[in-house]
PDB file of C-alpha atoms in Angstrom:
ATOM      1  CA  UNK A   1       8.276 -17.289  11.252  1.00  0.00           C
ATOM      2  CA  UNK A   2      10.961 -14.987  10.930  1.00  0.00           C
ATOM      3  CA  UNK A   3       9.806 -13.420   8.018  1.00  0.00           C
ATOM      4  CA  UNK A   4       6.396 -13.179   9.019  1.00  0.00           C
ATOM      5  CA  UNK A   5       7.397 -11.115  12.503  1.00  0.00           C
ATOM      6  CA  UNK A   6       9.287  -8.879  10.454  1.00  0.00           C
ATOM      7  CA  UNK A   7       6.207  -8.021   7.914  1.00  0.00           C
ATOM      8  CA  UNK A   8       3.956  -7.793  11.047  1.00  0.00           C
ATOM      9  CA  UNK A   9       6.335  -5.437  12.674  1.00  0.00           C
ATOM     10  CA  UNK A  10       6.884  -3.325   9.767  1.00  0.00           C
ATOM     11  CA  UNK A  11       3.286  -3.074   8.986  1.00  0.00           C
ATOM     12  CA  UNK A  12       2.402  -1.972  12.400  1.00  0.00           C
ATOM     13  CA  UNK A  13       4.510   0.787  12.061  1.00  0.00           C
ATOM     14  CA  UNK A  14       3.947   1.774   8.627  1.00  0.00           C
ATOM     15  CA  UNK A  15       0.010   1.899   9.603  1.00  0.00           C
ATOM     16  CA  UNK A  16       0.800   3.587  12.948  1.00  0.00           C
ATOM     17  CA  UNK A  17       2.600   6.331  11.310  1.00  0.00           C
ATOM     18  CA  UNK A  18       0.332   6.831   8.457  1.00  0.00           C
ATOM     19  CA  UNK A  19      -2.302   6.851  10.985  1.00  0.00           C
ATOM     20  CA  UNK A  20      -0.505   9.510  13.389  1.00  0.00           C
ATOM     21  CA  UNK A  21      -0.025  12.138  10.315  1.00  0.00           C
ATOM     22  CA  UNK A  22      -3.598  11.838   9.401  1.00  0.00           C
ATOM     23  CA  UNK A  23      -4.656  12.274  13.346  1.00  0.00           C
ATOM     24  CA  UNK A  24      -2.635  15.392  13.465  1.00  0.00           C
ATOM     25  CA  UNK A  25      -3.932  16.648   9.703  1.00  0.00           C
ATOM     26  CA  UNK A  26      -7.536  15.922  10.794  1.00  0.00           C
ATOM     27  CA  UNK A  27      -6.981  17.754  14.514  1.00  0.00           C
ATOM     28  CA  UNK A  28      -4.306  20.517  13.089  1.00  0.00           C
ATOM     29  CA  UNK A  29      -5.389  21.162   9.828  1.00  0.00           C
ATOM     30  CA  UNK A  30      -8.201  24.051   9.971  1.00  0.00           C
ATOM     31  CA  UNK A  31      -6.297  26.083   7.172  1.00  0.00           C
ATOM     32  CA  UNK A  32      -3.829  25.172   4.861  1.00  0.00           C
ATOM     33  CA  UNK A  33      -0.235  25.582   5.480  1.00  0.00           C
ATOM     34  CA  UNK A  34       2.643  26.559   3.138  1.00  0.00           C
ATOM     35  CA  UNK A  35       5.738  24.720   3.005  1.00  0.00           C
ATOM     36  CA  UNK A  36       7.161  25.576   0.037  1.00  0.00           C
ATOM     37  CA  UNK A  37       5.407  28.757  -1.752  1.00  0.00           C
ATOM     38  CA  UNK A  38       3.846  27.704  -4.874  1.00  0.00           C
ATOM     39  CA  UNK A  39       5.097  24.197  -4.645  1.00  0.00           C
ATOM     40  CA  UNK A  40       3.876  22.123  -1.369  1.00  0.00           C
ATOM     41  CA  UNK A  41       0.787  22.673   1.337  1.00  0.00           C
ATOM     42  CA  UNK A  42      -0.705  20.569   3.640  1.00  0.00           C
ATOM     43  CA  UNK A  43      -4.432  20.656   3.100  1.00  0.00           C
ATOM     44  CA  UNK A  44      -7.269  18.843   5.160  1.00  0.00           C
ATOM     45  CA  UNK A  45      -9.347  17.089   2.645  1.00  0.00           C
ATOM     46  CA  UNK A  46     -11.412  14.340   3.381  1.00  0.00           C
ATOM     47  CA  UNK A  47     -11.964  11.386   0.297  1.00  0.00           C
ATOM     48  CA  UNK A  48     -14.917   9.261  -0.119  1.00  0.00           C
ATOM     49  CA  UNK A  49     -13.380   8.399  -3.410  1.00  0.00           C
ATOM     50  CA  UNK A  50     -10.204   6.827  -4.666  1.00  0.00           C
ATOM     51  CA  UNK A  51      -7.356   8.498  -6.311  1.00  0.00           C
ATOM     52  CA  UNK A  52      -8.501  12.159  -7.911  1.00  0.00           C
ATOM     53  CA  UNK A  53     -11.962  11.719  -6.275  1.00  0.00           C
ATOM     54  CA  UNK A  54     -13.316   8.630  -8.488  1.00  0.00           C
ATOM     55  CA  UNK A  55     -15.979   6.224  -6.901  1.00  0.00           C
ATOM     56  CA  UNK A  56     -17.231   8.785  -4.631  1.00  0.00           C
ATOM     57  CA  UNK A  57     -18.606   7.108  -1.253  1.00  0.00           C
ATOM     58  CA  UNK A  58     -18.584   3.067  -2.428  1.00  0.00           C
ATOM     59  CA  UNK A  59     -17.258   2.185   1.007  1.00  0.00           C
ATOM     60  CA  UNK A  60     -18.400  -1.779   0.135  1.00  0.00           C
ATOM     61  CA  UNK A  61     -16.371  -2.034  -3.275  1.00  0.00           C
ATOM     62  CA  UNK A  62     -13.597  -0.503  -1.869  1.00  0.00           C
ATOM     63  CA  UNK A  63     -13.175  -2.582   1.387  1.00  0.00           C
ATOM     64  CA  UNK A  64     -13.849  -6.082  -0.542  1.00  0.00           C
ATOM     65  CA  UNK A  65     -11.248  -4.663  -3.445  1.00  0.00           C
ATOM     66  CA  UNK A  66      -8.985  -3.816  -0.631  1.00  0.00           C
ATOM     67  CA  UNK A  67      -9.301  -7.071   1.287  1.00  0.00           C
ATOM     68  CA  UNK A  68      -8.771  -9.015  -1.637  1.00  0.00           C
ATOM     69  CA  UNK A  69      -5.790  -7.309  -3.066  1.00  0.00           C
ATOM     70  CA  UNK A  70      -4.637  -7.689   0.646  1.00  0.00           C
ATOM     71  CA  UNK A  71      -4.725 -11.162  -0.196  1.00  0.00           C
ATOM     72  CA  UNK A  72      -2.764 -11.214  -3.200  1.00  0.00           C
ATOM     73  CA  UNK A  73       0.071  -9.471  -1.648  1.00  0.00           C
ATOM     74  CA  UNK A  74       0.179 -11.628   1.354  1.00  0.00           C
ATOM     75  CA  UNK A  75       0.346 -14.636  -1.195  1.00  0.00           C
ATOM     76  CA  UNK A  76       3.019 -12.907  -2.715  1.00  0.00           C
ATOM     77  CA  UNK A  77       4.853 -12.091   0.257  1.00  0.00           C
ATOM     78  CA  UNK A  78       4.095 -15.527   1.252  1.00  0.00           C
ATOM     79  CA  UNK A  79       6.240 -16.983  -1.792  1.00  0.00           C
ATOM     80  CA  UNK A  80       9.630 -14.730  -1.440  1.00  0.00           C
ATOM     81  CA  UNK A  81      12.433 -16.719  -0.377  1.00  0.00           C
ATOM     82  CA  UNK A  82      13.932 -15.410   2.827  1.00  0.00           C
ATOM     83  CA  UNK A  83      17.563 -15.403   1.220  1.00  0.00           C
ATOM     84  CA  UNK A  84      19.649 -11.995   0.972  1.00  0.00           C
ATOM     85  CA  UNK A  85      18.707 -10.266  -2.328  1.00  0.00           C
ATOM     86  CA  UNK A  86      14.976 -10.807  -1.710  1.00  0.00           C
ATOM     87  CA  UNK A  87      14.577  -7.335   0.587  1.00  0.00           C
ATOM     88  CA  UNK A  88      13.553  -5.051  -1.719  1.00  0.00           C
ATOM     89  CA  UNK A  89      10.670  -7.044  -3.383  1.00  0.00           C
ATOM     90  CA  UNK A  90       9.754  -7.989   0.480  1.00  0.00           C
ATOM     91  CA  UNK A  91       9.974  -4.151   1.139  1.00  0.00           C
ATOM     92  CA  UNK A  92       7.448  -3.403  -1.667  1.00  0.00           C
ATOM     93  CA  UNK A  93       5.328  -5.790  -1.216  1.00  0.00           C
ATOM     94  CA  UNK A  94       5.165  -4.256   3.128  1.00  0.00           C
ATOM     95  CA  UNK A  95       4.651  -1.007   1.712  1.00  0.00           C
ATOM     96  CA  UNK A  96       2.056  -2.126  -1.032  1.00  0.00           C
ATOM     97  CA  UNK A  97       0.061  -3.851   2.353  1.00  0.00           C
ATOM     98  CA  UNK A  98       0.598  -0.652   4.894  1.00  0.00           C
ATOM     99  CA  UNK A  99      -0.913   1.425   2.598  1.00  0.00           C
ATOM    100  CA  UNK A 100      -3.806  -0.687   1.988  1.00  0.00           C
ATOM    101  CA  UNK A 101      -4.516  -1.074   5.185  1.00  0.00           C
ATOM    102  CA  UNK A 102      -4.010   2.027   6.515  1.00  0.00           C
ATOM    103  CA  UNK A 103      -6.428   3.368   4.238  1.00  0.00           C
ATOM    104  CA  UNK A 104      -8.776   0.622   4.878  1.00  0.00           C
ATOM    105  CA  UNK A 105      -8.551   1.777   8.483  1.00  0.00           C
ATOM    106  CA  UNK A 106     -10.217   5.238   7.278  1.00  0.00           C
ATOM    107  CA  UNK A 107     -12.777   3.966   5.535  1.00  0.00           C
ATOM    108  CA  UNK A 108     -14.171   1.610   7.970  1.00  0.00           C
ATOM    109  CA  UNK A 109     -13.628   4.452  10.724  1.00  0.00           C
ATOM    110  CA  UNK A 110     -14.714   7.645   9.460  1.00  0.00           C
ATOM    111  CA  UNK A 111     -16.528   6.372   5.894  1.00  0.00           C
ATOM    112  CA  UNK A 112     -13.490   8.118   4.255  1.00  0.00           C
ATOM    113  CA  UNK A 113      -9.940   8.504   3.742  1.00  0.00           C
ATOM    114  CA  UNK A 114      -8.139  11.959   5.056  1.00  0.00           C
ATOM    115  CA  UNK A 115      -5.729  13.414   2.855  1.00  0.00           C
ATOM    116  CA  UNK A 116      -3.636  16.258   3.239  1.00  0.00           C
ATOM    117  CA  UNK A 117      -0.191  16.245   1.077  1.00  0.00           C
ATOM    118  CA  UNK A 118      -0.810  18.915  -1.746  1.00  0.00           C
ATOM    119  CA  UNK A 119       1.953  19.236  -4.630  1.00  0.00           C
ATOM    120  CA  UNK A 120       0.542  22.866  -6.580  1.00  0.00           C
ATOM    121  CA  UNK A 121       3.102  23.411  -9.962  1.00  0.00           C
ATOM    122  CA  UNK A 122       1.031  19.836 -11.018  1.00  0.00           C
ATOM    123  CA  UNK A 123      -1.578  20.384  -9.113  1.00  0.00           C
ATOM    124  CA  UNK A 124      -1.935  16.639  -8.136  1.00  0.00           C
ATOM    125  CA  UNK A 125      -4.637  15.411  -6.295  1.00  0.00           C
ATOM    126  CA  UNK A 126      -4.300  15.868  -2.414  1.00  0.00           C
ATOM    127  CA  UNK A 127      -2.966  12.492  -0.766  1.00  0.00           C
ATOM    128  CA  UNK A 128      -1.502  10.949   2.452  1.00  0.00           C
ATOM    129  CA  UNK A 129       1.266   9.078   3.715  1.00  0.00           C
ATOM    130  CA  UNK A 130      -0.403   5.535   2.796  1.00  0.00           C
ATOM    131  CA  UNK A 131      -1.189   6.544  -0.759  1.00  0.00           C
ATOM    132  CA  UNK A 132       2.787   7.192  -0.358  1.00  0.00           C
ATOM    133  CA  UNK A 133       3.425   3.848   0.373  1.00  0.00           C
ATOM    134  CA  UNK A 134       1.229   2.284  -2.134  1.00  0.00           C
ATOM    135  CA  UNK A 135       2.477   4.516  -5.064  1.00  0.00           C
ATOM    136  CA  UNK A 136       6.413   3.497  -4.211  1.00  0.00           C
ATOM    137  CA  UNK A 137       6.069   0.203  -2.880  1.00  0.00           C
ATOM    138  CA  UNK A 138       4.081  -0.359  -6.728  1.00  0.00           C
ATOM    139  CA  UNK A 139       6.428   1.745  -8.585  1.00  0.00           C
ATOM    140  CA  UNK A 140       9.370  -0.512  -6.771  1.00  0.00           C
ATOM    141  CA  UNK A 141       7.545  -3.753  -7.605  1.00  0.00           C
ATOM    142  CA  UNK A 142       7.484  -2.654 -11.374  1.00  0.00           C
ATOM    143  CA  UNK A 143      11.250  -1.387 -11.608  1.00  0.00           C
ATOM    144  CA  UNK A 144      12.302  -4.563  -9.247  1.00  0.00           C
ATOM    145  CA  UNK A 145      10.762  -6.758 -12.425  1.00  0.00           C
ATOM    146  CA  UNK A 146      13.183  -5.446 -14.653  1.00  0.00           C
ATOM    147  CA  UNK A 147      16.383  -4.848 -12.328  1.00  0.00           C
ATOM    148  CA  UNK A 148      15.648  -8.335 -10.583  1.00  0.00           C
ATOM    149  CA  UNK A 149      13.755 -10.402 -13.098  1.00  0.00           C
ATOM    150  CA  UNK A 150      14.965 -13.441 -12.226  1.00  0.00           C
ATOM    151  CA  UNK A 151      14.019 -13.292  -8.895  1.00  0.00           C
ATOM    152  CA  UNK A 152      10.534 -11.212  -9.283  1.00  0.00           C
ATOM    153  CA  UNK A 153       9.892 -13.982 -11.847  1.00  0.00           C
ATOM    154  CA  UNK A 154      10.973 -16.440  -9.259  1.00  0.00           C
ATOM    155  CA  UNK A 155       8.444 -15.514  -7.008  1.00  0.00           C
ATOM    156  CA  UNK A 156       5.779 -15.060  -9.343  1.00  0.00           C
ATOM    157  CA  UNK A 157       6.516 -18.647 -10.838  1.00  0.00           C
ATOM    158  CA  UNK A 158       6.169 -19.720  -7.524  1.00  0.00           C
ATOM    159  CA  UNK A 159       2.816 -18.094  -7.410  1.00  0.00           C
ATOM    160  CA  UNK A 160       1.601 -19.888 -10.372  1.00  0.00           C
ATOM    161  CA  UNK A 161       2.319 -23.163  -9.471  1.00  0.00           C
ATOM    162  CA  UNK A 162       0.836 -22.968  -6.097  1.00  0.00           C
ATOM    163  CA  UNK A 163      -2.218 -22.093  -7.614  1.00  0.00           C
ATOM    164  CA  UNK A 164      -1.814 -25.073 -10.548  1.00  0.00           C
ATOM    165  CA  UNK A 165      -1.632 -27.481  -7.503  1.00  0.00           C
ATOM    166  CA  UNK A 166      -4.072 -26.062  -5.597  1.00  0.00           C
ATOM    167  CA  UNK A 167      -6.501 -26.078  -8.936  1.00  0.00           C
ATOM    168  CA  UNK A 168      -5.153 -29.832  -9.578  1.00  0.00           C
ATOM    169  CA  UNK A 169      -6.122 -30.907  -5.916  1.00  0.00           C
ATOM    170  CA  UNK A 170      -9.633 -29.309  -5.981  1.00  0.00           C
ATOM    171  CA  UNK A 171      -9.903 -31.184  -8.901  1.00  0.00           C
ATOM    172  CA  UNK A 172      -9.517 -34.046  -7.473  1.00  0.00           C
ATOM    173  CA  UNK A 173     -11.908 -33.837  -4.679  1.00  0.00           C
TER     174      UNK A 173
END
């Protein structure tokens, strides 16, 4: 249970602060504002898509593909042992969830997702704080695979065979 009251606290305040820096882009925001000339604005945009605008206003795919990636991860987190050396794949897989859901929260609010973090020398698409979280809890996952293998593998075996037995009993029935 442990575990499980420290992924609900950490989401809760993941969500609440993505949540707060989109309130005060959406109520702040009327012009954009320089933070670093020629490098770094903030910029009120509001997304109907996904990343760099794609799948303009499909609200339903994106809260069932959201929901059931939810799902994944919470299996995942489910199956990481609560031993030392487990807290950075625990950590990704939070941030992975916060962002999802703090998203999510947009889209089933306002019918889209506010956005406001603009990098200019790349000109990357304008994002938020939950895209944040996604992007480094992923990128974390991914280098955690090959820095941790062992126990990313670990987890993921455990995955597997959770689902093998699962398959086996409904099999069964």
């Amino acid at each position: 249970m442990k575990k499980w009251g420290r992924f609900a606290f950490w989401v809760i305040v993941l969500v609440a602060l993505d949540q707060w820096t989109k309130y005060l882009a959406k109520t702040g925001l009327s012009k954009n504002i320089v933070i670093i000339p020629g490098v770094f604005e903030l910029q009120y945009v509001e997304n109907q898509g996904a990343a760099f605008g794609i799948l303009q206003n499909k609200l339903a795919f994106f809260v069932i593909f959201t929901l059931i990636m939810g799902a994944v991860i919470l299996l995942v987190y489910r199956h990481i042992p609560e031993e030392k050396g487990y807290g950075w794949i625990r950590l990704s897989t939070i941030l992975i969830f916060s962002g999802a859901i703090g998203n999510l929260i947009d889209r089933v609010m306002n019918r889209y997702v506010v956005d406001f973090l603009y990098f200019k020398p790349i000109d990357f698409p304008t994002f938020n704080v939950a895209d944040s979280y996604v992007v480094v809890g992923a990128i974390s996952f991914v280098l955690l695979y090959f820095i941790q293998k062992k126990k990313v593998e670990e987890v993921l075996n455990k995955l597997e065979r959770k689902k093998k037995s699962d398959d086996g009993n409904l099999a069964d029935q």
